[in-house]
Amino acid sequence: MKILFLNGPNLNLLGTREPDKYGTLTLDNIQTFVGQEADKLNVEVDFYQTNIEGELVDKIQQAKGKYDGIVINPAAYTHTSVAIRDAILAVEIPAVEIHLSNIQKREEFRTISLTAPACIGQIAGFGAFSYKLGLIAIVDYIKSLEQD
Ligand code: DQA
């Protein structure tokens, strides 16, 4: 099983970016943490970060036929991107949306996700652990499809 982790804008700054909201782990640290869980679950994981909306759309399109699932933190594009939502719907690859912070507890504009309705579900508010939970959730979902 192959899972693609996609990370949107400013997540390359994790570690120093607003640590009170996003924690002190870097994206590399999180990737290592997710990799350890992936090994336990016996799944392959690829990680990608970009600040550019269209590159996220390209990655989602290119995932068709290569990945069984997507775990995505669209970052600020969560609240604005019809293009990412449409790309997830278009490829029909199961996706889980994740956030480090609890977006329901923050500014009102962050409580709206345009991308979550294209996903199986959303995990938010658990810091780096949201990434691990996202992996567990997508793997469990894909396995349940295989049993049908
Ligand atoms: C975020 C929440 C978004 O509102 C914000 O724009 C981010 C990070 C999170 O992981 O908590 O960049 O996606």
Coordinates of C-alpha atoms and ligand atoms in Angstrom, one line a residue:
M1 CA 0.0 0.0 0.0
K2 CA 1.3 3.5 -0.9
I3 CA 0.2 6.7 0.8
L4 CA 1.1 10.2 -0.3
F5 CA 1.4 13.0 2.3
L6 CA 0.8 16.4 0.9
N7 CA 1.7 19.6 2.8
G8 CA 0.7 23.1 1.7
P9 CA 2.1 26.6 2.2
N10 CA 4.3 27.6 5.1
L11 CA 4.5 24.1 6.5
N12 CA 8.2 24.1 5.4
L13 CA 8.6 26.6 8.3
L14 CA 7.4 24.2 11.0
G15 CA 9.7 24.2 14.0
T16 CA 10.0 28.0 14.1
R17 CA 6.6 29.1 12.7
E18 CA 4.2 30.1 15.5
P19 CA 5.3 27.2 17.8
D20 CA 2.5 28.0 20.3
K21 CA 0.0 26.9 17.5
Y22 CA 2.0 24.4 15.5
G23 CA 4.6 23.0 17.9
T24 CA 8.4 22.8 17.7
L25 CA 8.8 19.8 15.4
T26 CA 10.1 20.5 11.9
L27 CA 8.4 18.9 8.8
D28 CA 11.4 16.6 8.6
N29 CA 10.9 15.5 12.2
I30 CA 7.2 14.8 11.4
Q31 CA 8.2 12.9 8.3
T32 CA 10.5 10.6 10.4
F33 CA 7.7 10.1 13.0
V34 CA 5.2 9.2 10.3
G35 CA 7.8 6.9 8.7
Q36 CA 8.2 4.9 11.9
E37 CA 4.4 4.4 12.0
A38 CA 4.4 3.5 8.3
D39 CA 7.0 0.8 9.0
K40 CA 4.9 -0.7 11.7
L41 CA 1.9 -0.7 9.4
N42 CA 3.9 -2.1 6.6
V43 CA 3.0 0.7 4.2
E44 CA 5.0 3.0 2.0
V45 CA 4.8 6.7 2.5
D46 CA 6.0 9.6 0.3
F47 CA 6.1 13.2 1.6
Y48 CA 5.8 16.4 -0.4
Q49 CA 5.5 20.1 0.6
T50 CA 5.0 23.1 -1.6
N51 CA 3.9 26.7 -1.2
I52 CA 2.2 26.6 -4.6
E53 CA -1.5 25.7 -5.0
G54 CA -1.1 24.4 -8.6
E55 CA 1.7 22.1 -7.6
L56 CA -0.6 20.5 -5.0
V57 CA -3.2 20.1 -7.8
D58 CA -0.5 18.5 -10.1
K59 CA 0.6 16.1 -7.3
I60 CA -3.0 15.0 -6.7
Q61 CA -3.6 14.4 -10.4
Q62 CA -0.3 12.5 -10.7
A63 CA -1.2 10.3 -7.7
K64 CA -3.8 8.5 -9.8
G65 CA -2.7 4.9 -10.3
K66 CA 0.4 5.4 -8.1
Y67 CA -1.0 5.9 -4.6
D68 CA -3.8 4.1 -2.7
G69 CA -4.5 7.1 -0.5
I70 CA -3.7 10.7 0.2
V71 CA -3.2 12.4 3.6
I72 CA -3.3 16.2 3.0
N73 CA -2.6 19.2 5.1
P74 CA -3.6 21.9 2.6
A75 CA -2.6 24.6 5.2
A76 CA -4.1 28.0 4.2
Y77 CA -5.5 26.6 1.0
T78 CA -7.9 24.6 3.2
H79 CA -10.0 27.7 3.5
T80 CA -9.7 29.0 -0.1
S81 CA -9.0 26.2 -2.7
V82 CA -11.8 25.0 -4.9
A83 CA -9.0 23.7 -7.2
I84 CA -7.6 21.3 -4.6
R85 CA -11.1 20.2 -3.6
D86 CA -11.9 19.5 -7.3
A87 CA -8.6 17.6 -7.8
I88 CA -9.3 15.3 -4.9
L89 CA -12.8 14.6 -6.2
A90 CA -11.5 14.1 -9.8
V91 CA -8.9 11.4 -9.0
E92 CA -11.3 9.5 -6.7
I93 CA -8.4 8.5 -4.4
P94 CA -9.5 8.3 -0.8
A95 CA -8.1 11.2 1.2
V96 CA -7.9 12.3 4.8
E97 CA -7.5 16.0 5.7
I98 CA -5.2 16.8 8.6
H99 CA -4.3 19.9 10.6
L100 CA -1.9 20.4 13.4
S101 CA -4.1 23.0 15.1
N102 CA -7.8 22.7 15.9
I103 CA -9.2 24.9 13.1
Q104 CA -12.6 25.0 14.8
K105 CA -11.1 26.8 17.8
R106 CA -9.4 29.6 15.9
E107 CA -10.4 32.6 13.7
E108 CA -13.8 32.2 12.1
F109 CA -12.3 32.1 8.5
R110 CA -10.4 29.0 9.5
T111 CA -13.5 27.1 10.6
I112 CA -14.5 26.6 7.0
S113 CA -12.7 23.9 5.0
L114 CA -13.4 23.9 1.3
T115 CA -11.3 20.7 0.9
A116 CA -12.7 18.5 3.8
P117 CA -15.9 17.7 2.0
A118 CA -13.8 16.0 -0.7
C119 CA -12.2 13.8 1.9
I120 CA -13.3 10.8 4.0
G121 CA -12.8 12.9 7.1
Q122 CA -10.7 15.5 8.9
I123 CA -8.4 15.2 11.9
A124 CA -7.4 18.4 13.6
G125 CA -5.9 19.7 16.8
F126 CA -3.4 16.9 17.8
G127 CA -0.2 18.6 16.6
A128 CA 2.2 16.2 14.9
F129 CA 0.1 13.4 16.2
S130 CA -2.6 14.4 13.6
Y131 CA -0.2 13.2 10.9
K132 CA 0.1 9.8 12.6
L133 CA -3.7 9.6 13.1
G134 CA -4.2 10.5 9.5
L135 CA -2.0 7.6 8.4
I136 CA -3.8 5.1 10.7
A137 CA -7.2 6.4 9.4
I138 CA -6.4 6.2 5.7
V139 CA -4.7 2.7 6.0
D140 CA -7.7 1.4 8.0
Y141 CA -10.1 2.9 5.4
I142 CA -8.3 1.3 2.4
K143 CA -8.1 -2.1 4.2
S144 CA -11.8 -1.9 4.9
L145 CA -12.4 -1.3 1.1
E146 CA -10.3 -4.3 0.2
Q147 CA -12.4 -6.5 2.5
D148 CA -15.7 -5.5 0.7
Ligands
DQA1 C1 -3.1 24.5 9.4 C2 -4.2 25.4 9.8 C3 -4.4 26.4 8.7 O1 -5.5 27.3 9.0 C4 -3.2 27.3 8.5 O2 -3.3 28.2 7.5 C5 -1.9 26.4 8.4 C6 -1.8 25.2 9.2 C7 -2.8 23.4 10.6 O3 -2.1 22.4 10.3 O4 -3.2 23.7 11.7 O5 -1.0 26.8 7.6 O6 -3.4 23.7 8.3

